[in-house]
XYZ file of N, CA and C in Angstrom:
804
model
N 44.114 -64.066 -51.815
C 44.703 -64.204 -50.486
C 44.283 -63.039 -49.601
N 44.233 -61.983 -50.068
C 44.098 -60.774 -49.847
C 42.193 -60.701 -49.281
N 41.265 -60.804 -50.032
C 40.363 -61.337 -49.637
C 39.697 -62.642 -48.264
N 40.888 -63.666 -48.732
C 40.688 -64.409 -47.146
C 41.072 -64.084 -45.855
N 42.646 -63.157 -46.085
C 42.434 -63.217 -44.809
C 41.915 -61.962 -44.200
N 41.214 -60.548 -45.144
C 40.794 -60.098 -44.530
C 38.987 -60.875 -44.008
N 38.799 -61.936 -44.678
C 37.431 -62.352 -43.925
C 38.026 -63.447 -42.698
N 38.447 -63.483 -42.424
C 39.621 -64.219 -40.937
C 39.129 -63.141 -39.889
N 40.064 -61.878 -40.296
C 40.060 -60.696 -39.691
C 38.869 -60.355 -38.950
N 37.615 -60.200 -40.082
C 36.286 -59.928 -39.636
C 35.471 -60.578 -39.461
N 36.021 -61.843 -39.512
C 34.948 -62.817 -39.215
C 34.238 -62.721 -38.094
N 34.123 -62.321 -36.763
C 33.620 -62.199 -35.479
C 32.702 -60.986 -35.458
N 33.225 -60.164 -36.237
C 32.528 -58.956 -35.896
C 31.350 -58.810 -36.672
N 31.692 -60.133 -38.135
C 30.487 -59.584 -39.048
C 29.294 -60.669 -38.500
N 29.690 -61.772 -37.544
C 28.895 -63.085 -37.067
C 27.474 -62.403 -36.692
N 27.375 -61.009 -35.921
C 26.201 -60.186 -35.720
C 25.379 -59.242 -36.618
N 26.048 -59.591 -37.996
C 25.944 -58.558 -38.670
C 25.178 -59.008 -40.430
N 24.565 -58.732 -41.007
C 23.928 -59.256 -42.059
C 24.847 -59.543 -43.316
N 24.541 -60.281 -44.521
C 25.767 -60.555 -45.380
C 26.409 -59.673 -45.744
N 25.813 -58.249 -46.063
C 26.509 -57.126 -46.523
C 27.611 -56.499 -45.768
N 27.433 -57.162 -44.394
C 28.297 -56.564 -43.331
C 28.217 -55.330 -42.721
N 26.412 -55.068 -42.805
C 25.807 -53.950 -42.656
C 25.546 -54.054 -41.208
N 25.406 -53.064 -39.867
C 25.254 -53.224 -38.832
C 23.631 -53.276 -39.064
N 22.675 -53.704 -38.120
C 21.325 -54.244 -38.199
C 21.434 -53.570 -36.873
N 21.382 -53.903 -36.001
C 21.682 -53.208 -34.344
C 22.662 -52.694 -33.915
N 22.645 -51.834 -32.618
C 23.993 -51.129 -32.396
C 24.440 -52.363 -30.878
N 25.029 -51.835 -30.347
C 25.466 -52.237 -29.624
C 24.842 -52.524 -28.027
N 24.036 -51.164 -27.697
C 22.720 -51.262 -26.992
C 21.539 -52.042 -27.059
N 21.045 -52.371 -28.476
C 20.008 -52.987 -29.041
C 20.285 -54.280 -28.749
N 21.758 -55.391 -28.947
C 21.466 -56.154 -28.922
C 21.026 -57.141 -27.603
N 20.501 -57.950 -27.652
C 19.658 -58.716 -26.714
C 20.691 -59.617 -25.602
N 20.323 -59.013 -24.359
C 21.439 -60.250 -23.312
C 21.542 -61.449 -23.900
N 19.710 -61.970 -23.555
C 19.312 -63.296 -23.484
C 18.907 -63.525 -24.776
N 19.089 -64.486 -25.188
C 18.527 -65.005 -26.739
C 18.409 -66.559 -26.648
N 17.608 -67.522 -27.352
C 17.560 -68.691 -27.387
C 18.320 -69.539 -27.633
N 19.533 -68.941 -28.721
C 20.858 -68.973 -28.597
C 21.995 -69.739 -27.605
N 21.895 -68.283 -27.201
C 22.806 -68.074 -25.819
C 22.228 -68.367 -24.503
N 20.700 -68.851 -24.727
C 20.579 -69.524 -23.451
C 20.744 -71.035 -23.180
N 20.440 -71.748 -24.959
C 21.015 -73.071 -24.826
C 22.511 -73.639 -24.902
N 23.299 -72.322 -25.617
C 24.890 -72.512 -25.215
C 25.325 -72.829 -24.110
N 25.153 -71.321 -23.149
C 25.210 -71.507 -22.228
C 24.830 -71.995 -20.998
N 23.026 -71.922 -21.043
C 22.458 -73.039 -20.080
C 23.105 -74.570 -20.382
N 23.072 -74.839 -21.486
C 23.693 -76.453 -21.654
C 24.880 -76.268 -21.123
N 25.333 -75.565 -21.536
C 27.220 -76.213 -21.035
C 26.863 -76.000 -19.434
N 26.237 -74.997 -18.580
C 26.333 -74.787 -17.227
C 25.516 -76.557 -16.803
N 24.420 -76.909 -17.364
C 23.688 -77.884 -16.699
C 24.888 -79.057 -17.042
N 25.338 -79.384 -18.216
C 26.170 -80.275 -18.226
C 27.395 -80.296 -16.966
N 28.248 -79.467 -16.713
C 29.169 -79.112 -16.273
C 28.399 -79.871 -14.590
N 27.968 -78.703 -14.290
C 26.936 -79.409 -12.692
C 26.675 -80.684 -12.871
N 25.700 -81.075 -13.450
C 25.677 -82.237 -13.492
C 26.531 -83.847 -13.353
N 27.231 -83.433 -13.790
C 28.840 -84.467 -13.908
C 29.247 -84.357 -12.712
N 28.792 -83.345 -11.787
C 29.781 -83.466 -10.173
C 28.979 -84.145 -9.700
N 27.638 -84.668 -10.037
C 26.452 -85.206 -8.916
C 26.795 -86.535 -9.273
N 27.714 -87.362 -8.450
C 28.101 -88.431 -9.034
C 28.918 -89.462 -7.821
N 28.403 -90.377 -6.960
C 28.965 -90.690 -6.422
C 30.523 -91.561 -6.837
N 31.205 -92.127 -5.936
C 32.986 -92.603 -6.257
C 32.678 -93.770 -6.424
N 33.264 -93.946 -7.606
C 33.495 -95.906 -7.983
C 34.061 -96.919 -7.059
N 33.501 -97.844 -7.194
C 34.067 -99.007 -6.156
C 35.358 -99.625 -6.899
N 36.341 -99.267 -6.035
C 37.768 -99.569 -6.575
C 38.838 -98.851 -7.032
N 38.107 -96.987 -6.764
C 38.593 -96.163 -8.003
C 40.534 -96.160 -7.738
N 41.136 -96.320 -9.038
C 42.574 -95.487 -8.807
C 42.852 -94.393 -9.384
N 43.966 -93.532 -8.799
C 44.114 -92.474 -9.747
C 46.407 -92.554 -10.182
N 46.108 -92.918 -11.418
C 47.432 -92.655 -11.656
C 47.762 -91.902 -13.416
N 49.030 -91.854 -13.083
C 49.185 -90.913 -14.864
C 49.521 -91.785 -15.821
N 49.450 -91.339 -16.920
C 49.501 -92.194 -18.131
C 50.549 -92.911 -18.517
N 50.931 -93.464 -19.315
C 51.338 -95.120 -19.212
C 51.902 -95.157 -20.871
N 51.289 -94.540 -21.711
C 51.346 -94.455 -23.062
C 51.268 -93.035 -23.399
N 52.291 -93.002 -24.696
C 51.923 -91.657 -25.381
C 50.515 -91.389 -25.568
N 49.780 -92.059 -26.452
C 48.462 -91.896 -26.455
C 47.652 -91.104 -25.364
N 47.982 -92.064 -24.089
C 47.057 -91.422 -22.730
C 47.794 -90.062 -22.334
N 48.940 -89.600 -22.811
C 49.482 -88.864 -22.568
C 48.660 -87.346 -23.546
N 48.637 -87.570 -24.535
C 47.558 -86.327 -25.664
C 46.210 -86.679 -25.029
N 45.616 -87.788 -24.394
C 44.449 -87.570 -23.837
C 44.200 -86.556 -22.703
N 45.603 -86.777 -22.056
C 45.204 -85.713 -20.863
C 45.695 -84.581 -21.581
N 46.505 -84.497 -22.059
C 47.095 -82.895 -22.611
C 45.590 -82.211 -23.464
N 45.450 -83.052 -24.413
C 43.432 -82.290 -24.428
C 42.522 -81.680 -23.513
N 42.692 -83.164 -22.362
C 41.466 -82.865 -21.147
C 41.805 -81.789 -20.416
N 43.094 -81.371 -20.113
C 43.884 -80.079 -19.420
C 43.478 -78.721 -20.611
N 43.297 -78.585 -21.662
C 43.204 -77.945 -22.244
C 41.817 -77.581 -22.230
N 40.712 -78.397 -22.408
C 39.476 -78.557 -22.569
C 39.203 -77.688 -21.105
N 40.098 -78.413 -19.971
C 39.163 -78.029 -18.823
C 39.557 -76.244 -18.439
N 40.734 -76.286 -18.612
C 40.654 -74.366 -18.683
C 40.208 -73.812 -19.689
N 39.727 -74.531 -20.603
C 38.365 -73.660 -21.406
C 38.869 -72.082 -22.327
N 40.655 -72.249 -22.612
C 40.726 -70.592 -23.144
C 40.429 -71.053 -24.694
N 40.268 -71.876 -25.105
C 39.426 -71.504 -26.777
C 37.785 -71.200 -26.735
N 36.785 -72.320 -25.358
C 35.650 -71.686 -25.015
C 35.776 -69.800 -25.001
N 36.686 -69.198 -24.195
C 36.439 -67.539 -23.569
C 36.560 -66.989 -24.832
N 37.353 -67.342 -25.794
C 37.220 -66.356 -27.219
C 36.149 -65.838 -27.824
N 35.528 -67.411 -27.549
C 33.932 -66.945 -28.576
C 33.234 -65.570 -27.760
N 33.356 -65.447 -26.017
C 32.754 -64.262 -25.247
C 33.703 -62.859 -25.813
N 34.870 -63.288 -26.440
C 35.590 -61.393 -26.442
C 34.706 -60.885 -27.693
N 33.801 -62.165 -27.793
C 33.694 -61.116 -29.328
C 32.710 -59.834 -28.915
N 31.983 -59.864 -28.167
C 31.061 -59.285 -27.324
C 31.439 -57.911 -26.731
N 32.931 -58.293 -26.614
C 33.650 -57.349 -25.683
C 33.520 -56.061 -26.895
N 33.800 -56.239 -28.346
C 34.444 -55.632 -29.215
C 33.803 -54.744 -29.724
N 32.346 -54.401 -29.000
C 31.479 -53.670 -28.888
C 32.070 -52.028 -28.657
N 32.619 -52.425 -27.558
C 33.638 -51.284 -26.620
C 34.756 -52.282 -26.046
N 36.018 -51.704 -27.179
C 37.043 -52.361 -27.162
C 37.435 -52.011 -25.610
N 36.890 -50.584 -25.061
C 37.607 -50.051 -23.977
C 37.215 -51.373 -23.033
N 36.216 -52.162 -22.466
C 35.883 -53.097 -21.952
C 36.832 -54.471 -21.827
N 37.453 -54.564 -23.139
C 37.899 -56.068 -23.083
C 38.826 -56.572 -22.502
N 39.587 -55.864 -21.222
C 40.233 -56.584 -20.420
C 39.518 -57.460 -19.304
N 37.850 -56.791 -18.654
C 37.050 -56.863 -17.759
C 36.407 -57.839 -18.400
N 35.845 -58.137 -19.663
C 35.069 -59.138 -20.022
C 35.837 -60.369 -20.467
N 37.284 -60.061 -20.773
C 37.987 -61.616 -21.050
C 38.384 -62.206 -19.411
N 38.275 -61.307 -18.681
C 38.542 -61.781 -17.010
C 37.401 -62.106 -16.478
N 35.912 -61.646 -16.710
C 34.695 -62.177 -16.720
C 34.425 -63.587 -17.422
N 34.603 -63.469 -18.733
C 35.024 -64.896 -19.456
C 35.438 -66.168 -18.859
N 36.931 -65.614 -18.430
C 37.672 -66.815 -18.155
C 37.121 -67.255 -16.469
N 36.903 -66.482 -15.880
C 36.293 -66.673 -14.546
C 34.152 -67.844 -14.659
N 33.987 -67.315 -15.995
C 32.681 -68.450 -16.098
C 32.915 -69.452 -16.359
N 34.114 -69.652 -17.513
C 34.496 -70.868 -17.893
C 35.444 -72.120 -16.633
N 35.852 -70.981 -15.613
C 36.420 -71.973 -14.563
C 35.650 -72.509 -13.495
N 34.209 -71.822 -13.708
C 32.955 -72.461 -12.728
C 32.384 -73.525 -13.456
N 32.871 -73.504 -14.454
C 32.275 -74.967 -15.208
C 33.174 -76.122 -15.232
N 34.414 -75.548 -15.712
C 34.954 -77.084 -15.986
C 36.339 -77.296 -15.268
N 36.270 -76.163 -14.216
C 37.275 -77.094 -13.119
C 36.736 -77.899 -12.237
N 35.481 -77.679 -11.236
C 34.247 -78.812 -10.306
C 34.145 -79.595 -10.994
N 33.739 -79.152 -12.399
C 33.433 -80.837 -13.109
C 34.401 -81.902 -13.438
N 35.798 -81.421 -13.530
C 37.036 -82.633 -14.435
C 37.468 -82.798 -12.729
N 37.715 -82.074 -11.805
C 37.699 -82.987 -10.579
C 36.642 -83.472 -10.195
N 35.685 -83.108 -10.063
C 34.979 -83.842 -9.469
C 34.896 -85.808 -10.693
N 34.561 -85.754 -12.018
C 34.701 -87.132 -12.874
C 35.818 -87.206 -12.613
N 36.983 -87.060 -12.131
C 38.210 -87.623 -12.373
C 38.428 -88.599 -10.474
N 37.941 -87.469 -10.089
C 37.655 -88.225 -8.231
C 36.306 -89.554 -8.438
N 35.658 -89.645 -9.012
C 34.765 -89.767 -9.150
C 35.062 -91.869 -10.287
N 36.216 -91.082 -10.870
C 36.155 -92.727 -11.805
C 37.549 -92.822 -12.188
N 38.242 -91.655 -11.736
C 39.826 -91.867 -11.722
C 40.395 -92.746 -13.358
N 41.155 -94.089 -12.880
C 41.495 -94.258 -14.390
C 40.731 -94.436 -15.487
N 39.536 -95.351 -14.700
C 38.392 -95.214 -16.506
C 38.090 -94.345 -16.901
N 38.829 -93.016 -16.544
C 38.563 -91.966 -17.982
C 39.800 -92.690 -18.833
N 40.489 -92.791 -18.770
C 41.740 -93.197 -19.752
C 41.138 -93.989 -20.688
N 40.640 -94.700 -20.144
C 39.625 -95.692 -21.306
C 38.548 -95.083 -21.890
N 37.978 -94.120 -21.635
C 36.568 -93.537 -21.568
C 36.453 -91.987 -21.615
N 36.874 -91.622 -23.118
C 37.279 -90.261 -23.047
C 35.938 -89.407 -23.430
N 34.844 -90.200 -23.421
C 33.522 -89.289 -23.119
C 32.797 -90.279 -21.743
N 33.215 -88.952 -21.221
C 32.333 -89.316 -19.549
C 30.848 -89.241 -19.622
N 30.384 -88.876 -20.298
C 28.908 -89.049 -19.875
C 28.429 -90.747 -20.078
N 29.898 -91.866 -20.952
C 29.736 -92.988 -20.838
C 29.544 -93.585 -19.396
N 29.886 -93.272 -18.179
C 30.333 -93.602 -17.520
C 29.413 -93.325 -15.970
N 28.260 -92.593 -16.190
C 27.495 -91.597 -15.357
C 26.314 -92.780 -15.834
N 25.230 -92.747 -14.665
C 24.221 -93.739 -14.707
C 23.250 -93.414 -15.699
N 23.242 -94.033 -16.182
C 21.872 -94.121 -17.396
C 20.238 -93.513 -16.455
N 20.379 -92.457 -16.916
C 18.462 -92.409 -16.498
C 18.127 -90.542 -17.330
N 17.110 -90.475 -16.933
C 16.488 -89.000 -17.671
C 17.710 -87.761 -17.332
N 17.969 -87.838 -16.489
C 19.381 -86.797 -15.934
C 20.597 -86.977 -17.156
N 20.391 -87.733 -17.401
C 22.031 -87.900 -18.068
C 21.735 -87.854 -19.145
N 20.023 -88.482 -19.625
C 19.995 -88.187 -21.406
C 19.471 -86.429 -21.609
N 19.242 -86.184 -20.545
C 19.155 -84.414 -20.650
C 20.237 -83.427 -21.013
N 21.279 -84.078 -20.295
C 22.514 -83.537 -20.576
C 23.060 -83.479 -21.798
N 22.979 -85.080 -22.296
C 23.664 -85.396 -23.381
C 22.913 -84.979 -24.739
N 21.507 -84.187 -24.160
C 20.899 -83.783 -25.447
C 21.256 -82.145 -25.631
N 21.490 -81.304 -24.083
C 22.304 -80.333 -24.085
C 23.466 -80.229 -24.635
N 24.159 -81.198 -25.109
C 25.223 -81.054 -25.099
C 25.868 -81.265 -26.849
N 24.639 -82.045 -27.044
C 24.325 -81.893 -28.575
C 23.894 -80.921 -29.053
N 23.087 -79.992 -28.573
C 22.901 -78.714 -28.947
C 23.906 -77.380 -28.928
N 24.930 -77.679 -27.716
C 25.619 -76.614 -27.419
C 26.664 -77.376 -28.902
N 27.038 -78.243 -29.145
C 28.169 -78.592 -30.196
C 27.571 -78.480 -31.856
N 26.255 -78.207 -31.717
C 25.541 -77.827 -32.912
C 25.984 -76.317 -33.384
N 25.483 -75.418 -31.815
C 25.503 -74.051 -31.832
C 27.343 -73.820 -32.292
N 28.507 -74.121 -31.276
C 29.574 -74.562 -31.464
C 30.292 -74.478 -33.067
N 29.795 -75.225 -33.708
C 29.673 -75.713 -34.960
C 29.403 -74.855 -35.729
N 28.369 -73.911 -35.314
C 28.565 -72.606 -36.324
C 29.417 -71.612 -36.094
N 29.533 -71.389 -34.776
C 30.386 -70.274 -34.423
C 32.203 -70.739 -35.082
N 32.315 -71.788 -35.165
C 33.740 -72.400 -35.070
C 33.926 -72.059 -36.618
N 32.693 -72.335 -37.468
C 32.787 -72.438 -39.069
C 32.589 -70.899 -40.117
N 32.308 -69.734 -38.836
C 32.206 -68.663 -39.364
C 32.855 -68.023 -40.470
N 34.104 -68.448 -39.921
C 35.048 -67.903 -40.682
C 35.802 -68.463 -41.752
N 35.391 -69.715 -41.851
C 35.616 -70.487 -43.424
C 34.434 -70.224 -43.885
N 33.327 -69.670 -43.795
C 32.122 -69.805 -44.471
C 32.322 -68.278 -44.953
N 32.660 -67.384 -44.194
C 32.546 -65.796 -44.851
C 33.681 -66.115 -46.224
N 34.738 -66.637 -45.870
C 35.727 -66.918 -46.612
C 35.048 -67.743 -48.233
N 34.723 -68.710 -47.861
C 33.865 -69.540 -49.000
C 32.845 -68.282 -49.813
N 32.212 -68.155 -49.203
C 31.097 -66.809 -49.720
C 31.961 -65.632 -50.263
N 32.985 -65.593 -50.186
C 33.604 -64.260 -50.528
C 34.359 -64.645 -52.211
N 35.022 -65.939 -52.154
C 35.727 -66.466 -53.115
C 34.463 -66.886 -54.119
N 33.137 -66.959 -53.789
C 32.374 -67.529 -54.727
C 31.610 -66.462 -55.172
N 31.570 -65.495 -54.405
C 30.853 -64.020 -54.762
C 29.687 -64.016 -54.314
N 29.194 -64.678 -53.069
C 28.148 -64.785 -52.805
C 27.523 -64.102 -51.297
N 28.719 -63.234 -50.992
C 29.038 -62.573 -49.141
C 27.890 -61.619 -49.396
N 27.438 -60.804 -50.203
C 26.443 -60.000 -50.340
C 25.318 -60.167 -50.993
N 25.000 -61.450 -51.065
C 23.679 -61.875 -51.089
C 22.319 -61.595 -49.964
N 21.340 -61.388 -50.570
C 20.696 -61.149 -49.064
C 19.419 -62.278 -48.505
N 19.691 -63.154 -49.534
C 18.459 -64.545 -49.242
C 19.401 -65.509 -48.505
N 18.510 -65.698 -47.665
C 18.913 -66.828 -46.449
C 19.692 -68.226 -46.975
N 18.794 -68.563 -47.855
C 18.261 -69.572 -48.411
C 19.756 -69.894 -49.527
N 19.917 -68.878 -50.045
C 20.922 -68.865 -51.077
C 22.488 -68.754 -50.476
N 22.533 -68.292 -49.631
C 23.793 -68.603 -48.429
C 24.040 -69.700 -48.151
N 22.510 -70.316 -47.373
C 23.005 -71.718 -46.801
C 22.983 -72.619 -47.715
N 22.780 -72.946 -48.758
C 23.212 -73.843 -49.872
C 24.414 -73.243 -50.404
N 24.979 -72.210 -50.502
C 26.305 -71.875 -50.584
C 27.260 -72.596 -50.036
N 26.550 -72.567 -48.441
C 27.904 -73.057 -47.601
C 27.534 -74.592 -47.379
N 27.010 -75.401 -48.224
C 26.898 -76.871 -48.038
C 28.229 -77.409 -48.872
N 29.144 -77.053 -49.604
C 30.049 -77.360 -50.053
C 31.075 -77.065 -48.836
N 30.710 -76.144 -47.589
C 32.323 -76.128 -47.003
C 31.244 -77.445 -45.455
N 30.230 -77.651 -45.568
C 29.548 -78.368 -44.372
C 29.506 -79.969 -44.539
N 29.609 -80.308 -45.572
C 29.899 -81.930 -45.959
C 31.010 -82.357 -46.083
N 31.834 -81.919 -46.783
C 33.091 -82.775 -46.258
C 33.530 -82.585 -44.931
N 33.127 -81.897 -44.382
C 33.616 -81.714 -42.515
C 32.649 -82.511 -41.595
N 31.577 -82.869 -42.376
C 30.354 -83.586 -41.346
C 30.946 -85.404 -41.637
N 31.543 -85.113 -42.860
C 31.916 -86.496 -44.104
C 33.665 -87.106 -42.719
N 34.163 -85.719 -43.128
C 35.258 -86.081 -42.098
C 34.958 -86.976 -40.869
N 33.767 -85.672 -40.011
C 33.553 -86.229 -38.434
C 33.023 -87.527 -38.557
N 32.433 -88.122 -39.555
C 31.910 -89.503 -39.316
C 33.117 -90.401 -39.541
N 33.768 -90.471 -40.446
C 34.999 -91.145 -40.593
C 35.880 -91.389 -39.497
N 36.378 -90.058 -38.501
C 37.126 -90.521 -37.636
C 36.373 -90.208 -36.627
N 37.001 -90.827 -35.228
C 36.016 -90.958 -33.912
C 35.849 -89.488 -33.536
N 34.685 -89.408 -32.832
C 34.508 -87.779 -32.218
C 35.442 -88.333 -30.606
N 35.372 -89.207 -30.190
C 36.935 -89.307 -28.865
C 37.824 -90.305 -29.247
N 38.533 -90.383 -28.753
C 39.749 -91.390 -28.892
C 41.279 -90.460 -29.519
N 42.050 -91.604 -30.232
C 43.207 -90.872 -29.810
C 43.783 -89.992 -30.545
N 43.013 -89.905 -31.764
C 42.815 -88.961 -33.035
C 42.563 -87.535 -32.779
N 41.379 -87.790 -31.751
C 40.748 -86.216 -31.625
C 41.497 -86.086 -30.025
N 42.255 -86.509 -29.251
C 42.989 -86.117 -28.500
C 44.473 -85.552 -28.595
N 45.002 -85.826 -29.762
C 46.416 -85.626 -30.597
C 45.922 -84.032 -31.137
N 45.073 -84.474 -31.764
C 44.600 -82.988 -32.957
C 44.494 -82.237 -31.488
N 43.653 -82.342 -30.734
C 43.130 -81.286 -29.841
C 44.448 -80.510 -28.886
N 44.913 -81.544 -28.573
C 46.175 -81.267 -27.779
C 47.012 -80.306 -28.841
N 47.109 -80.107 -29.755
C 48.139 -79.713 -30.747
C 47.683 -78.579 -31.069
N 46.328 -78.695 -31.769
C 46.351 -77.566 -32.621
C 45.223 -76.693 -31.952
N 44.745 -76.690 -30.933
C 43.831 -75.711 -30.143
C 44.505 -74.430 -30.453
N 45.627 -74.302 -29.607
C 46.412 -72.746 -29.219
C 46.351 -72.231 -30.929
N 46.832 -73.021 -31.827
C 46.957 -72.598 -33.325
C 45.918 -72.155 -33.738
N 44.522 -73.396 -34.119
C 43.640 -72.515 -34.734
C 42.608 -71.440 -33.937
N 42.680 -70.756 -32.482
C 41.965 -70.168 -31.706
C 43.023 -68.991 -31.990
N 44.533 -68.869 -31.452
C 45.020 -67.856 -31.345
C 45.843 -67.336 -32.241
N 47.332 -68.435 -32.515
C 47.987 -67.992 -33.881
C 47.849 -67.385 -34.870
N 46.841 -68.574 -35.412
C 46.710 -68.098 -36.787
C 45.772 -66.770 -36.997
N 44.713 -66.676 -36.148
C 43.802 -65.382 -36.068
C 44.522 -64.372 -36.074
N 45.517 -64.101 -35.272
C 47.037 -63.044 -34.943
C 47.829 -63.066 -36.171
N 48.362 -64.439 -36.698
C 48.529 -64.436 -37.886
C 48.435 -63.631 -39.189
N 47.237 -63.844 -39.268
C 46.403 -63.230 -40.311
C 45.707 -61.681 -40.378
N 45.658 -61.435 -39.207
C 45.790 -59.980 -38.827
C 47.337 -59.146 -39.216
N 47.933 -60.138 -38.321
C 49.685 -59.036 -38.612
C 49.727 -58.904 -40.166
N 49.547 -60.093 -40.757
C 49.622 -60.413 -42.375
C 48.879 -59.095 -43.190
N 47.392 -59.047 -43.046
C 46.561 -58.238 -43.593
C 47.013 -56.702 -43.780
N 47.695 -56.712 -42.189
C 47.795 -55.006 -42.178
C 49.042 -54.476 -41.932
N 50.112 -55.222 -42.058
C 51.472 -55.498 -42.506
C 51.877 -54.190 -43.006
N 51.346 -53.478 -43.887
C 52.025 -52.431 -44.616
C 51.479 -51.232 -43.668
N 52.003 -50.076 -44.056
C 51.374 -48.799 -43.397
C 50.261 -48.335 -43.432
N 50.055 -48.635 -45.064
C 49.134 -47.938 -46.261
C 47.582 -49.010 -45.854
N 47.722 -50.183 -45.527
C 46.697 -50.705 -45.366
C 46.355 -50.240 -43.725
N 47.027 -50.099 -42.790
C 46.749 -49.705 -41.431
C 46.038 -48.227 -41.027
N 46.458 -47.568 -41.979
C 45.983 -46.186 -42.163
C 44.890 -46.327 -42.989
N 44.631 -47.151 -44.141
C 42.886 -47.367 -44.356
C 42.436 -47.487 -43.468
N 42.403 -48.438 -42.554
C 41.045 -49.256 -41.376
C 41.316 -47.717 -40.616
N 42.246 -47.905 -40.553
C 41.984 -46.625 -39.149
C 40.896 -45.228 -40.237
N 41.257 -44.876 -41.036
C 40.821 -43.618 -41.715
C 38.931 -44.479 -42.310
N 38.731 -45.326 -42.207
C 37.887 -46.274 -42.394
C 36.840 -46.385 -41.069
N 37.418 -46.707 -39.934
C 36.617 -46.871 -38.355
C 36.382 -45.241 -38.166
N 36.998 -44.178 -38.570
C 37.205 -42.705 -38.282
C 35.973 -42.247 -38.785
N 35.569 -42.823 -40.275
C 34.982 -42.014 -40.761
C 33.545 -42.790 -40.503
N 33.378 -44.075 -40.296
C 32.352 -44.635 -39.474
C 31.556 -44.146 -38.033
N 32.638 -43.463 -37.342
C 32.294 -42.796 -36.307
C 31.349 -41.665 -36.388
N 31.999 -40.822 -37.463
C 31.645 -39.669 -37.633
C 29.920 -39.750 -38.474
N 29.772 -40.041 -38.965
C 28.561 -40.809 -40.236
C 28.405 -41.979 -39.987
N 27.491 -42.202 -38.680
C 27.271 -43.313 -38.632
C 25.819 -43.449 -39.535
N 25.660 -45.072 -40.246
C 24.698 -44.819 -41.102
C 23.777 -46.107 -40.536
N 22.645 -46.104 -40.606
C 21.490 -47.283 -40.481
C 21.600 -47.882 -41.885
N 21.653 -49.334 -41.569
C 21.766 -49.992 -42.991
C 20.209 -49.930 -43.423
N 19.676 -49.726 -44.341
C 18.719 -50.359 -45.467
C 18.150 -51.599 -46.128
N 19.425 -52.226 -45.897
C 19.417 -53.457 -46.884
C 18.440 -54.222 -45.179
N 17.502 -55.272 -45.757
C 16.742 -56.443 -44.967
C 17.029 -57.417 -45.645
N 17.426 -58.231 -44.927
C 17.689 -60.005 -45.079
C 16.646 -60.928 -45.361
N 16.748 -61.713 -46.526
C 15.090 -62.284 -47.092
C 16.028 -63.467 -46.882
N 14.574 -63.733 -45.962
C 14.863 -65.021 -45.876
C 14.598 -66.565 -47.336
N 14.076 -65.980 -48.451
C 14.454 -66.994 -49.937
C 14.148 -65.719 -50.649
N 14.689 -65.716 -51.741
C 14.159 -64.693 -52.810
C 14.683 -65.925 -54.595
């Protein structure tokens, strides 16, 4: 137990960091732009724009929901569209220089509201109740090269997504199997195919929209983004004796800072 949830704990910080949990770069070194973070974020920005370029349906109405069901649809889409489980994945960035992270979670939340407040008004002005029916809008937007661009962005950003989201059951998996300090690529990611199939096994089974993944979403966002992360922190360091390690631990990191050694092979 003791082991998981300190990989909960560090899961974010070690996401930049090699299996050993050795720093590879400092904090200067690492790269704005990366291929990464330009299809994360270029996709979600082109998607987002895109969806406002959309003229108004002939007939449109706009009224509120009617059924419980449509009722967790919007409680999702309200959730989705202020975007605070998107801004988490940016604090991790912040944690560089903790002194920063009030300015970069207010930077955060300020990118995430140029995306997906224009866009859920603008599709919601735009086709009003057939979202209720139609809880992926890009159903609903005209078929041509524009829209399969998007929707291939958008497969990529939920790819990228997908790892960041699974970090921290995967350090966890690797830790219980003894495999977190391995240094072949190769031998990791067949590690973590036991925690990647039954979750890929899951997503095919039930719908990626409808009223399944609008219930779950509505519910358990705030839980698995904020709670439980807080959770598992208060849990970990609960006693004195463990709080005064990390601290006497980050202290002596400061002082001796060391360049790791260890290089990451990609098969051995």
């Amino acid at each position: 137990m003791k082991q998981a949830e300190e990989a909960i704990v560090s899961s974010f910080n070690e996401t930049e960091l090699d299996g050993g949990g050795k720093e590879e770069v400092t904090a200067e070194e690492q790269p704005i732009f990366s291929v990464k973070s330009v299809l994360w974020h270029g996709g979600s920005a082109y998607d987002a724009w895109f969806s406002c370029a959309s003229n108004q349906a002939e007939g449109v109405q706009h009224s509120g929901p009617k059924k419980l069901v449509l009722y967790f649809t919007g409680a999702t889409n309200i959730l989705y569209t202020f975007g605070g489980h998107a801004v988490t994945v940016e604090i991790m960035h912040a944690m560089w220089k903790p002194q920063k992270f009030k300015y970069i979670y207010l930077l955060a939340t300020l990118y995430v509201f140029t995306l997906t407040l224009p866009s859920a008004s603008a599709v919601y002005w735009a086709f009003g109740d057939q979202l209720l029916t139609h809880a992926n809008a890009f159903a609903l937007l005209p078929k041509n090269g524009w829209r399969d661009t998007a929707v291939i962005l958008m497969l990529i950003h939920q790819f990228i997504t997908f790892g960041f989201a699974c970090t921290p059951l995967y350090f966890v998996w690797e830790k219980v199997i003894g495999m977190h300090d391995t240094r072949s690529l190769c031998m990791r990611a067949l590690a973590r195919l036991p925690v990647v199939i039954p979750i890929w096994f899951l997503a095919i089974i039930f719908p990626f929209f409808g009223p399944i993944n609008s219930a779950v979403g509505a519910l358990l966002v705030s839980f698995t983004v904020y709670i439980i992360p807080a959770l598992a922190h208060m849990l970990t360091y609960r006693k004195a004796t463990s709080r005064k390690v990390k601290i006497a631990t980050n202290n002596l990191s400061l002082l001796w800072p060391k360049k790791s050694e260890n290089k990451v092979e990609i098969c051995a």
